[in-house]
mmCIF file of N, CA, C and O in Angstrom:
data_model
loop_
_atom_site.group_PDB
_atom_site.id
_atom_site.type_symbol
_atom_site.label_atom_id
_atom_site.label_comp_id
_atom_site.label_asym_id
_atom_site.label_seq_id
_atom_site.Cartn_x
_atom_site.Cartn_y
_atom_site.Cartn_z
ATOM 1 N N UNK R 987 8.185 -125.582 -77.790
ATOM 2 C CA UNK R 987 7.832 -124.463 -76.956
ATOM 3 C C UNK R 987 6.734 -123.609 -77.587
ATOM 4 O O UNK R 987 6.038 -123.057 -76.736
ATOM 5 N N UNK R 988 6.449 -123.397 -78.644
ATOM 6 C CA UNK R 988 5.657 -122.179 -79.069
ATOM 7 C C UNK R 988 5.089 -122.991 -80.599
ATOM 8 O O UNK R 988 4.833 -122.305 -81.589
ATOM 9 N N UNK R 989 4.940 -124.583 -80.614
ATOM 10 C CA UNK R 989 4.160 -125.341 -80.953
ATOM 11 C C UNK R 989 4.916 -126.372 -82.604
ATOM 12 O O UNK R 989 4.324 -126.846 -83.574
ATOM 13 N N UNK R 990 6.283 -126.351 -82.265
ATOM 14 C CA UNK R 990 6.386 -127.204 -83.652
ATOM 15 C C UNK R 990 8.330 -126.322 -83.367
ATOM 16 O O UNK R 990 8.790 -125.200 -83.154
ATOM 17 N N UNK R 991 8.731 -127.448 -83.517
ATOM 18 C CA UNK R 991 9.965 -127.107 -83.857
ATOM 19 C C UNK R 991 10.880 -125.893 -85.002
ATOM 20 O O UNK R 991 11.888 -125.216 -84.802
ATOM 21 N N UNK R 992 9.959 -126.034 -86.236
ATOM 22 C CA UNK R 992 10.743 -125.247 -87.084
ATOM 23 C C UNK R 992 9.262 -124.137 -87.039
ATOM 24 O O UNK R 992 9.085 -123.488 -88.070
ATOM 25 N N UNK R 993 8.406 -123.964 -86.069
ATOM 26 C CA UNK R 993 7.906 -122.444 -86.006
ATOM 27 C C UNK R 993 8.680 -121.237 -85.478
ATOM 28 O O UNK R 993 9.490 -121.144 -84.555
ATOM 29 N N UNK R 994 8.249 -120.445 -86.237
ATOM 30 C CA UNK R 994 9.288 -119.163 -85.287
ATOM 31 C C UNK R 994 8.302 -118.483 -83.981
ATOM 32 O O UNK R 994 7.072 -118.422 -84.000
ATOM 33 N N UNK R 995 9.010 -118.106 -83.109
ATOM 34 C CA UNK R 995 8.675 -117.569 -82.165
ATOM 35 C C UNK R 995 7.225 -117.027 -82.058
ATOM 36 O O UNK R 995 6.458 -117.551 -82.866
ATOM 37 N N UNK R 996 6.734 -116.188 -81.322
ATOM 38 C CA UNK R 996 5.271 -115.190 -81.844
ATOM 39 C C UNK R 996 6.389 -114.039 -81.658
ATOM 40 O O UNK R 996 7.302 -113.929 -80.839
ATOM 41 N N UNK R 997 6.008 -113.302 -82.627
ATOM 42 C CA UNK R 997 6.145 -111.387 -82.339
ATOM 43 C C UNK R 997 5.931 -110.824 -81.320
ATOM 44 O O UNK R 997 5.267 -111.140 -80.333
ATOM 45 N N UNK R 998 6.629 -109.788 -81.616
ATOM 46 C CA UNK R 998 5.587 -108.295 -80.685
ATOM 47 C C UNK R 998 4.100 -108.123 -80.763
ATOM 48 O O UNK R 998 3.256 -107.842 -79.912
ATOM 49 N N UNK R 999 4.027 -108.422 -82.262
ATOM 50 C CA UNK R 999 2.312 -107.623 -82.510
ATOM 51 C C UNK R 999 1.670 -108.257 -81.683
ATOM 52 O O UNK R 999 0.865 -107.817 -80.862
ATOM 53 N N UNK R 1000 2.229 -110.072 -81.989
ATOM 54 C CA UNK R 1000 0.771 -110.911 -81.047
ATOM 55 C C UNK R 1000 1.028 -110.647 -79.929
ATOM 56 O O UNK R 1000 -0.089 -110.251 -79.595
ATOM 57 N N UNK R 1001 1.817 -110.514 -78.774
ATOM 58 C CA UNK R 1001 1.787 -110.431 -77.954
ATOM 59 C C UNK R 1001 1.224 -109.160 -77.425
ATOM 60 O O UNK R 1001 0.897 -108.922 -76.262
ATOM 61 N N UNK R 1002 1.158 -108.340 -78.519
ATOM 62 C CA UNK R 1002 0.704 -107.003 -78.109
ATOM 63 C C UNK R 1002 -0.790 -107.559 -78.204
ATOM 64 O O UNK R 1002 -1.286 -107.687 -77.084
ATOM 65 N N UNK R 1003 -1.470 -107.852 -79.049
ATOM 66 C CA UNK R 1003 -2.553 -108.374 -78.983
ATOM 67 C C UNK R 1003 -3.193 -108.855 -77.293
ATOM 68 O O UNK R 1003 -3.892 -108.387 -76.394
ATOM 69 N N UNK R 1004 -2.409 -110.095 -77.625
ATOM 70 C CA UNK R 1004 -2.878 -110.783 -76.157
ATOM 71 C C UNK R 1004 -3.420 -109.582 -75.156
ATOM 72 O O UNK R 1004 -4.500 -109.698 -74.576
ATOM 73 N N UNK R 1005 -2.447 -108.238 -74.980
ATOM 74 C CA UNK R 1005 -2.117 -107.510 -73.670
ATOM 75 C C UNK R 1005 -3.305 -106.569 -73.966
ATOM 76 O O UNK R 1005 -3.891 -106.148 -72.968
ATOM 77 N N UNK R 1006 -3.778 -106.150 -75.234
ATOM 78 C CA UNK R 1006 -5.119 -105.393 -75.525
ATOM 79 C C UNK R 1006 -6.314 -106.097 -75.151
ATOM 80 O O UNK R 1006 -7.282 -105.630 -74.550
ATOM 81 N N UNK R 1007 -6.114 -107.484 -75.645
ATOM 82 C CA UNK R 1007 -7.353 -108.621 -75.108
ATOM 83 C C UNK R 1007 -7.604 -108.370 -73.870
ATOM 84 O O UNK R 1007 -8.671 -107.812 -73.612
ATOM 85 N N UNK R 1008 -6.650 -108.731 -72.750
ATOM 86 C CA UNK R 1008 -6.344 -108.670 -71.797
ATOM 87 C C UNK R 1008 -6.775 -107.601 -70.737
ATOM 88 O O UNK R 1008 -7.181 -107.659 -69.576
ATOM 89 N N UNK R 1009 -6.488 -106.505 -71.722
ATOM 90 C CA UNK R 1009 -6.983 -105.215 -71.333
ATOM 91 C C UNK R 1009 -8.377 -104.833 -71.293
ATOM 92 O O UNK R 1009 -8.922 -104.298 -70.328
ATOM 93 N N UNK R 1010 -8.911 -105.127 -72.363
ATOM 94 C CA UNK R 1010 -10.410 -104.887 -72.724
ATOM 95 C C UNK R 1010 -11.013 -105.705 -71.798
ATOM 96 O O UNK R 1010 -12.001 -105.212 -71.253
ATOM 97 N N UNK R 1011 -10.567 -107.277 -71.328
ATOM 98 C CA UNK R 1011 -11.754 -107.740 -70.534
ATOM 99 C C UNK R 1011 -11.408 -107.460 -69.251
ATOM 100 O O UNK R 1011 -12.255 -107.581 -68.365
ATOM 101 N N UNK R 1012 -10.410 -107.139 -69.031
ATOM 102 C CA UNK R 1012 -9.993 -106.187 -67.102
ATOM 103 C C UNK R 1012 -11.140 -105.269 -67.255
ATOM 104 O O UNK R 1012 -11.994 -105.532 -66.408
ATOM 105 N N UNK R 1013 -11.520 -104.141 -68.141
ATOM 106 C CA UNK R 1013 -12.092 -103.128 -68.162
ATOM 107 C C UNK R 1013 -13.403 -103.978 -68.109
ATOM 108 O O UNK R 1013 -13.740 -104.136 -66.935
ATOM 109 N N UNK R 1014 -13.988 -104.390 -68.719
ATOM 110 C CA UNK R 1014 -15.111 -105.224 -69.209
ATOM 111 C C UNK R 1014 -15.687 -105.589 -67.626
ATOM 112 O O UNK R 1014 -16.847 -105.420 -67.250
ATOM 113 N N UNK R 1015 -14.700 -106.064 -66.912
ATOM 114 C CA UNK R 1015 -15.041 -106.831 -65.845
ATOM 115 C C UNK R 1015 -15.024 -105.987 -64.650
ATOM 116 O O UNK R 1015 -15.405 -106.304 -63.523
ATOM 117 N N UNK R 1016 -14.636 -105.106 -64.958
ATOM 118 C CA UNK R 1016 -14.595 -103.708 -63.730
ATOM 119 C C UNK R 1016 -15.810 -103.061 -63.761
ATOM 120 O O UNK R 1016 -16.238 -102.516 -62.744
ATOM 121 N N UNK R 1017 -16.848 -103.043 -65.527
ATOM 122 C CA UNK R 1017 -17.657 -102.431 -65.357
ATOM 123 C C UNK R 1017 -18.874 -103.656 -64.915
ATOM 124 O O UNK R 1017 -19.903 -103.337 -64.319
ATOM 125 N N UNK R 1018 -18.603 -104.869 -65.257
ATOM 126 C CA UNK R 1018 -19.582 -105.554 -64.562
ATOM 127 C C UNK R 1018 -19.566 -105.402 -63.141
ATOM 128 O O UNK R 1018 -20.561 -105.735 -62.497
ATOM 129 N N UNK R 1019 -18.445 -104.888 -62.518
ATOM 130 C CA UNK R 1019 -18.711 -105.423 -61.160
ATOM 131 C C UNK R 1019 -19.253 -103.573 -60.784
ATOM 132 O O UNK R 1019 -19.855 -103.412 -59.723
ATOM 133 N N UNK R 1020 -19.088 -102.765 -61.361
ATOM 134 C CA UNK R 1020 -19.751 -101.449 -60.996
ATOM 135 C C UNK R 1020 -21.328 -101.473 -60.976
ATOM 136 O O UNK R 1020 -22.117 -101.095 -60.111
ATOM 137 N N UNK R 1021 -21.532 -102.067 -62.267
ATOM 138 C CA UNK R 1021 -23.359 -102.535 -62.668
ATOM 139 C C UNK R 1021 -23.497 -103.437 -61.064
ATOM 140 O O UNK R 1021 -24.367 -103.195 -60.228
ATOM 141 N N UNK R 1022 -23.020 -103.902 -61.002
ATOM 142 C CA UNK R 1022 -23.336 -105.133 -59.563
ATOM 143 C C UNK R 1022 -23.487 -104.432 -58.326
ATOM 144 O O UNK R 1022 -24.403 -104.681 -57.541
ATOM 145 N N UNK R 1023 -22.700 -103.650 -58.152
ATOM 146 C CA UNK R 1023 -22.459 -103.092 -56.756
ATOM 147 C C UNK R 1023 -23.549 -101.509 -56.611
ATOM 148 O O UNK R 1023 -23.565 -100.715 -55.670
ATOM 149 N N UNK R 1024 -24.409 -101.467 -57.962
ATOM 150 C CA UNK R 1024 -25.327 -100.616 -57.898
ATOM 151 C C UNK R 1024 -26.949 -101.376 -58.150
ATOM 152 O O UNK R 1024 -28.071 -100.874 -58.091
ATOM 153 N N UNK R 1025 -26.490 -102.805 -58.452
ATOM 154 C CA UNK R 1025 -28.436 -103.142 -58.353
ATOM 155 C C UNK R 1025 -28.144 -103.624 -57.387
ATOM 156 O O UNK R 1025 -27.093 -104.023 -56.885
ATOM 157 N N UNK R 1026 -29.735 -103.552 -56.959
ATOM 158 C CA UNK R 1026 -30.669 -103.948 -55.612
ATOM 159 C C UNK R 1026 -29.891 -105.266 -55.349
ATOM 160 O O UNK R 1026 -29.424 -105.853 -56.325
ATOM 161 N N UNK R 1027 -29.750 -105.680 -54.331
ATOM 162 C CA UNK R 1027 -30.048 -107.441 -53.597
ATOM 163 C C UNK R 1027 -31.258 -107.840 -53.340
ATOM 164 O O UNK R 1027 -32.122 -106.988 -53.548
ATOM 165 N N UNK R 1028 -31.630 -108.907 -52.937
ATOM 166 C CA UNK R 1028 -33.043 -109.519 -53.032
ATOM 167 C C UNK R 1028 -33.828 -108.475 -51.398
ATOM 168 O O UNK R 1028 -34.959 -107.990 -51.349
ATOM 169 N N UNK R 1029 -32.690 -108.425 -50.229
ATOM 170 C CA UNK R 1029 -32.798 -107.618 -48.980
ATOM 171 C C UNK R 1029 -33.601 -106.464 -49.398
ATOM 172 O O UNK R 1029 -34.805 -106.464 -49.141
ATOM 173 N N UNK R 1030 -33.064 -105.491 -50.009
ATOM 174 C CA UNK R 1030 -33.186 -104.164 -50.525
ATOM 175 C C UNK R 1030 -34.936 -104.179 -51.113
ATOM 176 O O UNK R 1030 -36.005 -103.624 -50.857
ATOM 177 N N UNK R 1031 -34.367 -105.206 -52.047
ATOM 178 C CA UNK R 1031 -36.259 -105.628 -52.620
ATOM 179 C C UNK R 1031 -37.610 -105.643 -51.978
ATOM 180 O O UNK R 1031 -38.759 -105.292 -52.250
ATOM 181 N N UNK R 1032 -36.717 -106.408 -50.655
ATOM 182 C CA UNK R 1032 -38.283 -106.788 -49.750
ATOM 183 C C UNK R 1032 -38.040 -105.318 -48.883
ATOM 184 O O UNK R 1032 -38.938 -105.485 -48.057
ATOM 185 N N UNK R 1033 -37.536 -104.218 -48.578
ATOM 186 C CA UNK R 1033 -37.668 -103.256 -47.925
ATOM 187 C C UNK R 1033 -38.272 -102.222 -48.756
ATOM 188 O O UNK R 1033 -38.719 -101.182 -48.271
ATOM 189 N N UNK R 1034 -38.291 -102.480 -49.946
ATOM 190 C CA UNK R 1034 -38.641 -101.168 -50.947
ATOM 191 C C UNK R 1034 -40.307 -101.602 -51.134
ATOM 192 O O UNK R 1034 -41.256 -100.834 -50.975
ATOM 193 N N UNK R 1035 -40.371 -102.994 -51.500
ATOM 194 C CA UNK R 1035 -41.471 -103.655 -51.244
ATOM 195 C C UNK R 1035 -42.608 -103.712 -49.886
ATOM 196 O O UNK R 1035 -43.816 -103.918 -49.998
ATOM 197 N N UNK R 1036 -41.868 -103.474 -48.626
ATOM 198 C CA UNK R 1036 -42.880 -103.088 -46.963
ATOM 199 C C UNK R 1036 -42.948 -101.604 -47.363
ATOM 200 O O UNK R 1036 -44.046 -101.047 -47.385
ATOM 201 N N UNK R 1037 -41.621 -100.821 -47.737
ATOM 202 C CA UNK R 1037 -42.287 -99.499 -48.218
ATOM 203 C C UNK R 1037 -42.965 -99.041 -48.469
ATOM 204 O O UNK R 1037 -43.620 -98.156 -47.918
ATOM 205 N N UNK R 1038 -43.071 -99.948 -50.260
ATOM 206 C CA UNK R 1038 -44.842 -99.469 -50.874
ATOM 207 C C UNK R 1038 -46.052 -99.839 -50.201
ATOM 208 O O UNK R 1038 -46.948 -99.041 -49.926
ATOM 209 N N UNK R 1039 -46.061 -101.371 -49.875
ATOM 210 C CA UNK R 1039 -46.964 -101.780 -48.711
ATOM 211 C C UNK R 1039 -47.294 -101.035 -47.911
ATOM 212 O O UNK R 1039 -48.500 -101.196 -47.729
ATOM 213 N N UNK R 1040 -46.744 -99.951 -47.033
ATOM 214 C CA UNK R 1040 -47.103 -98.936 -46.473
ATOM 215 C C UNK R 1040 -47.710 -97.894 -46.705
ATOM 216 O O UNK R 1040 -48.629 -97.371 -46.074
ATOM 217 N N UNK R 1041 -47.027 -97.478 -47.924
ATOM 218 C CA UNK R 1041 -47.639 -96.158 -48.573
ATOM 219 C C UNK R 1041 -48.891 -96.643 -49.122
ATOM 220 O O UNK R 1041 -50.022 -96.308 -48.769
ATOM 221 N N UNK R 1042 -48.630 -97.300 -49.842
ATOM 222 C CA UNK R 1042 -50.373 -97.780 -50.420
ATOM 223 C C UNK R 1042 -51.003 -98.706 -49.971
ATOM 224 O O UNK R 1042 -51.702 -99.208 -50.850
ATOM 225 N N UNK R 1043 -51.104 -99.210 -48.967
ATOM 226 C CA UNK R 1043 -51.835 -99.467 -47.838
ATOM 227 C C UNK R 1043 -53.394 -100.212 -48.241
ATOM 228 O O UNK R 1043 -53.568 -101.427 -48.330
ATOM 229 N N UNK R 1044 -54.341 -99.256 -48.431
ATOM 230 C CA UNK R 1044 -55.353 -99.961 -48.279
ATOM 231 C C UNK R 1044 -55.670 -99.480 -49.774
ATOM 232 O O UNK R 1044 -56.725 -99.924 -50.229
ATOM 233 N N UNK R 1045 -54.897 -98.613 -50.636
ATOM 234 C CA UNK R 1045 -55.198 -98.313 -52.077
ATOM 235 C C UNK R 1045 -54.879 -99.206 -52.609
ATOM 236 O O UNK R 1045 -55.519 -99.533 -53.608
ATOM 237 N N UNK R 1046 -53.637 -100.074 -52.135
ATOM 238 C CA UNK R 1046 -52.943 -101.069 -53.261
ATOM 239 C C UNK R 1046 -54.076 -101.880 -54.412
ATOM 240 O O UNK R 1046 -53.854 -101.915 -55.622
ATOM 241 N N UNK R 1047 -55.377 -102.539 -53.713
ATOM 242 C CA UNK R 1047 -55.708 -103.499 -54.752
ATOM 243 C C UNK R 1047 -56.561 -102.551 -55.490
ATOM 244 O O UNK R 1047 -57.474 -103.158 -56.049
ATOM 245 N N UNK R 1048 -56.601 -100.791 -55.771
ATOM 246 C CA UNK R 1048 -57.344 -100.493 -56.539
ATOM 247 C C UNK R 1048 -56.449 -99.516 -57.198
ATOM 248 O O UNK R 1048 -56.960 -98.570 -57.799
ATOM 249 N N UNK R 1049 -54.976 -99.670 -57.136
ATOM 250 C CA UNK R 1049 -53.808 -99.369 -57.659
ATOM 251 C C UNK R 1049 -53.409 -100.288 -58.595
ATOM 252 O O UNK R 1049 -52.702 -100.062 -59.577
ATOM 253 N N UNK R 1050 -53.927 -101.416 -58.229
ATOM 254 C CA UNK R 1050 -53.120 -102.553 -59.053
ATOM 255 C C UNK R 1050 -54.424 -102.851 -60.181
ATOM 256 O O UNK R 1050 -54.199 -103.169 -61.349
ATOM 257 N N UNK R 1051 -55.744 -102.697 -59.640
ATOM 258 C CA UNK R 1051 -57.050 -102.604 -60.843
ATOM 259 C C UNK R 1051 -56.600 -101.286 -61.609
ATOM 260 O O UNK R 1051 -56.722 -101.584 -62.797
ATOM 261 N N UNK R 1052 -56.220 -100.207 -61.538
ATOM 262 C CA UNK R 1052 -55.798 -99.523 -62.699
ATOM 263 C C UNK R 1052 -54.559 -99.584 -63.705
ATOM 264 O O UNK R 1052 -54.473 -99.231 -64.881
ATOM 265 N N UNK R 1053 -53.675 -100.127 -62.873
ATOM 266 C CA UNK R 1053 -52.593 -100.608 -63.799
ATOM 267 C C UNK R 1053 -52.920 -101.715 -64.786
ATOM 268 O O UNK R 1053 -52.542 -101.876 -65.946
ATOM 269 N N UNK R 1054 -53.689 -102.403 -64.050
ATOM 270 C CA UNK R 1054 -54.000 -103.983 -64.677
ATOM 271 C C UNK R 1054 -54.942 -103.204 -66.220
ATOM 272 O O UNK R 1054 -54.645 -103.503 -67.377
ATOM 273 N N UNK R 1055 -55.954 -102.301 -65.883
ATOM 274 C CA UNK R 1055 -56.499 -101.586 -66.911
ATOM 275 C C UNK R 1055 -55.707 -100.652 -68.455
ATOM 276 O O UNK R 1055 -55.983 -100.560 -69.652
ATOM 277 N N UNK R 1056 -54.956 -100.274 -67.809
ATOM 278 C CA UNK R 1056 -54.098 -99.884 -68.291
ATOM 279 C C UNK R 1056 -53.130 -100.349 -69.150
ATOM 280 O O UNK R 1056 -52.693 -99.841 -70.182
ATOM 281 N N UNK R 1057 -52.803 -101.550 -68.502
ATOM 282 C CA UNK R 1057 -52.010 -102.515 -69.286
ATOM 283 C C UNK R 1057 -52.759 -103.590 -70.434
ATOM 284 O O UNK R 1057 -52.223 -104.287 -71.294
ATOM 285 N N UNK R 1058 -54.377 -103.406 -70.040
ATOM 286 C CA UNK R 1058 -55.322 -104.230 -71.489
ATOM 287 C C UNK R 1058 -55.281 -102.864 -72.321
ATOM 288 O O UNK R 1058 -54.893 -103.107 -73.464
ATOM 289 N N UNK R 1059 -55.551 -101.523 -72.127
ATOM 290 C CA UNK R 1059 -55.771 -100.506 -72.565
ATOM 291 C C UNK R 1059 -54.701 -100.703 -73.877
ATOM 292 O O UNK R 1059 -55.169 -100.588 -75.009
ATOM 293 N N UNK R 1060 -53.305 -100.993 -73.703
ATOM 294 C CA UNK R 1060 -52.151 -100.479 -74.016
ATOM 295 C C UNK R 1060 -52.477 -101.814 -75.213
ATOM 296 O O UNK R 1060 -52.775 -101.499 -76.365
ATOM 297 N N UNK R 1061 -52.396 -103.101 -74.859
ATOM 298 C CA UNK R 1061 -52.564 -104.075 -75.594
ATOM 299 C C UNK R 1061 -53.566 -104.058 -76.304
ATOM 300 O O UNK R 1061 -53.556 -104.941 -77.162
ATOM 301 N N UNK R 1062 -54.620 -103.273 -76.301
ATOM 302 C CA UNK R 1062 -56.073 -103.069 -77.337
ATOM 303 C C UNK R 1062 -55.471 -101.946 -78.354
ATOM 304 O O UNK R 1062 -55.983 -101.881 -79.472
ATOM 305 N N UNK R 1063 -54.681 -101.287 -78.105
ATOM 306 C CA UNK R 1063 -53.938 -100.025 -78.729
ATOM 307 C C UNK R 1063 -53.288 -100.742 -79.674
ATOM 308 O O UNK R 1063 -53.481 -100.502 -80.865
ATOM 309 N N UNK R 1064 -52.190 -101.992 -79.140
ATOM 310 C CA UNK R 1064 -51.049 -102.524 -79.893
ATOM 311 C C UNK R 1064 -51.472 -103.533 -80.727
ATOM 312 O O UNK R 1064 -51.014 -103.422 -81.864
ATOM 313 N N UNK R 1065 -52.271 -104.587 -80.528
ATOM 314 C CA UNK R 1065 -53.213 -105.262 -81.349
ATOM 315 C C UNK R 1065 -54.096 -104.483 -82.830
ATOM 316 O O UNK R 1065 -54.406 -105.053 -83.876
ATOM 317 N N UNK R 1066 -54.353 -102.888 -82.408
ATOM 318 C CA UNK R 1066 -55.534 -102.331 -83.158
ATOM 319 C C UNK R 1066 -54.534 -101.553 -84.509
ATOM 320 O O UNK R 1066 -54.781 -101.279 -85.683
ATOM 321 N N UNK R 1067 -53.596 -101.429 -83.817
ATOM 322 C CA UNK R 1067 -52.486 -101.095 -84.929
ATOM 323 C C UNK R 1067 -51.537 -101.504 -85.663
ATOM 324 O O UNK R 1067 -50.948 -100.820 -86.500
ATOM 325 N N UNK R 1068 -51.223 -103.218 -85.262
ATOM 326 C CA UNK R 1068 -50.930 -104.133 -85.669
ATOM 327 C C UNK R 1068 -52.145 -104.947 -87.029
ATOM 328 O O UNK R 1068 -51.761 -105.445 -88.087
ATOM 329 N N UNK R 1069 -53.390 -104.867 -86.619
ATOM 330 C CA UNK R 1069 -54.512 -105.010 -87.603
ATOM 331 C C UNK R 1069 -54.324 -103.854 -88.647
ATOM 332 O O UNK R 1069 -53.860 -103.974 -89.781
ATOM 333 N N UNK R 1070 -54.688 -102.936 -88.160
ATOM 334 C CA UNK R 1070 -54.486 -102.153 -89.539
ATOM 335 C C UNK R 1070 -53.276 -102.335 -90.611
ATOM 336 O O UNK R 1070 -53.465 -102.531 -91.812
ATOM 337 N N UNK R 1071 -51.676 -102.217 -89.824
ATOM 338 C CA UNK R 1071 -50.727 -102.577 -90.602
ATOM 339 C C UNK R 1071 -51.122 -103.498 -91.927
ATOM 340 O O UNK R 1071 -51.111 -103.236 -93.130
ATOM 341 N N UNK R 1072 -51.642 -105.245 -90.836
ATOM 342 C CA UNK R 1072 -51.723 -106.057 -91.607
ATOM 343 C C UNK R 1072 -52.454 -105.745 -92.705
ATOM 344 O O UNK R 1072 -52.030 -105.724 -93.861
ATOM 345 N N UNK R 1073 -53.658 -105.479 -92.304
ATOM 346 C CA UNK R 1073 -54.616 -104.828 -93.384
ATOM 347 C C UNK R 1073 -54.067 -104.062 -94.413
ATOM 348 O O UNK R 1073 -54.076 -104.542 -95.546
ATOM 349 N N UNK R 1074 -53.501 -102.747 -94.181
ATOM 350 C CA UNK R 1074 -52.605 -102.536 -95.053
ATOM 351 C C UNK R 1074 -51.818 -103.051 -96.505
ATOM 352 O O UNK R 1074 -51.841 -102.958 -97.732
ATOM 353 N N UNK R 1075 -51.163 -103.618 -95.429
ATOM 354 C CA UNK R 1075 -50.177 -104.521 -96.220
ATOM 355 C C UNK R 1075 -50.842 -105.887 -96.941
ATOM 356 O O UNK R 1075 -50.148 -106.643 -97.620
ATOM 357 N N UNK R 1076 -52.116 -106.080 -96.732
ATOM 358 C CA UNK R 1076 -53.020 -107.142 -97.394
ATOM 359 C C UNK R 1076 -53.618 -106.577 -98.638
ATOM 360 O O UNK R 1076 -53.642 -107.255 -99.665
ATOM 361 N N UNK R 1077 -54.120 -105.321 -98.594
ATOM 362 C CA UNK R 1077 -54.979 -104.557 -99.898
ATOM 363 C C UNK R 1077 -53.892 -104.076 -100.716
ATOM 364 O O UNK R 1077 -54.199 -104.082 -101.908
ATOM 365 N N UNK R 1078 -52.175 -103.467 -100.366
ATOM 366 C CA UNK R 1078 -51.586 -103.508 -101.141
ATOM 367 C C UNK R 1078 -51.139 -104.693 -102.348
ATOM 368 O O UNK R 1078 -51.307 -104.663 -103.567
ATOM 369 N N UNK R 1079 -50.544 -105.667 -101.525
ATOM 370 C CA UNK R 1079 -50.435 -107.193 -102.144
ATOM 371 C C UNK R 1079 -51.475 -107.552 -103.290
ATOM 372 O O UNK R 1079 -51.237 -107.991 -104.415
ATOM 373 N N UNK R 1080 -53.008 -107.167 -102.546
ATOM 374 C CA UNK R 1080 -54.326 -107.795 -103.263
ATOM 375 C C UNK R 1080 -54.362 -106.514 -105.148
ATOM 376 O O UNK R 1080 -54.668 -106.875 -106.285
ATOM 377 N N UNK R 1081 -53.911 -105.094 -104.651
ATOM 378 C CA UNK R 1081 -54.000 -104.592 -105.746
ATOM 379 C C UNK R 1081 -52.493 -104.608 -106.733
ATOM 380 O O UNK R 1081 -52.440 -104.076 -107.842
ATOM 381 N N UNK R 1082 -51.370 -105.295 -106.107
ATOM 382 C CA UNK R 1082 -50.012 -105.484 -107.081
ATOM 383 C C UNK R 1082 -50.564 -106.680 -107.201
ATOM 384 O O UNK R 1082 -49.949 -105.885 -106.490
ATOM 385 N N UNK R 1083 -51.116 -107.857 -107.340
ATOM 386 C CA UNK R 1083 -51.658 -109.190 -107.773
ATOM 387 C C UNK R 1083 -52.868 -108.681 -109.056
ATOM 388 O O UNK R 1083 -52.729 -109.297 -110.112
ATOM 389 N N UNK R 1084 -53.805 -107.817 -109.034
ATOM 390 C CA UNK R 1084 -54.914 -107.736 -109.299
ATOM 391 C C UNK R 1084 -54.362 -106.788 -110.642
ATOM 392 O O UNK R 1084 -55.031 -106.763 -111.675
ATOM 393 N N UNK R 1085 -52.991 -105.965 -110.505
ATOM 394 C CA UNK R 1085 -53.031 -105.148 -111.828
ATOM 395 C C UNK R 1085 -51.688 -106.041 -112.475
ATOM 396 O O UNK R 1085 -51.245 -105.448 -113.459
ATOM 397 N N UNK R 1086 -51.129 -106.988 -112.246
ATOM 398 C CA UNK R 1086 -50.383 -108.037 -112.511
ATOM 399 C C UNK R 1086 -50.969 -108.728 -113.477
ATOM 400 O O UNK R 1086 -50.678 -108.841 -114.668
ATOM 401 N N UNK R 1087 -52.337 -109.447 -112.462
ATOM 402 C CA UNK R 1087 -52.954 -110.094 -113.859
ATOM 403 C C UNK R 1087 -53.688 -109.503 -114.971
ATOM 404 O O UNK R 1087 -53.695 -109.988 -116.102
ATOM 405 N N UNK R 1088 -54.504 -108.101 -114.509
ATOM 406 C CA UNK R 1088 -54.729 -107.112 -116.527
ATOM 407 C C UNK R 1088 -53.870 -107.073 -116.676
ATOM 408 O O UNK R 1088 -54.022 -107.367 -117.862
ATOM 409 N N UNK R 1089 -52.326 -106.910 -116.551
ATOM 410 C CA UNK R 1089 -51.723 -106.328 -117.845
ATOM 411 C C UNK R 1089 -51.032 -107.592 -118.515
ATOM 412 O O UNK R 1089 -50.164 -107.489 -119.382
ATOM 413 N N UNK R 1090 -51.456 -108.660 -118.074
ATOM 414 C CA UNK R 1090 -51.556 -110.387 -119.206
ATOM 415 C C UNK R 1090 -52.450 -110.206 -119.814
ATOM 416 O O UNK R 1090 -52.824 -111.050 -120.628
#
């Protein structure tokens, strides 16, 4: 019954266990279904979507040329500070190598 003849029973504790397990993923699964029942459906999407279509109308493709700008803008930013880092971190290396070898 509970896996081998001369085992003893399970306890309280484990079973208390199980009922906390048990517990945590009831909760777990209550909040998935709260997250669910508050995002969009694909329906909702295409109405929010004729929405904007509406509102921005005949601006859209010079709405979407500034974002698009915006978004190289952001990546010339993140690239330009990513170089320096490296850089950085290259002239440090080059001067702990460089006073490494004078003091041989």
């Amino acid at each position: 019954m509970w896996g081998g003849a001369f085992r003893a029973p399970p306890t309280r504790r484990v079973f208390h266990r199980f009922r906390i397990r048990a517990a945590r993923r009831a909760v777990s699964d209550d909040i998935r279904k709260v997250y669910a029942m508050f995002s969009p459906g694909p329906m909702q999407l295409i109405i929010v979507l004729l929405i904007a279509l509406l509102l921005f109308g005949n601006r859209l493709p010079s709405v979407m040329r500034s974002l698009g700008k915006s978004v190289v803008e952001f990546k010339k930013g993140v690239n330009d500070v990513d170089s320096q880092v490296k850089g950085a971190l290259k002239d440090a290396d080059d001067k702990a190598k460089n006073s490494d070898s004078s003091e041989e």
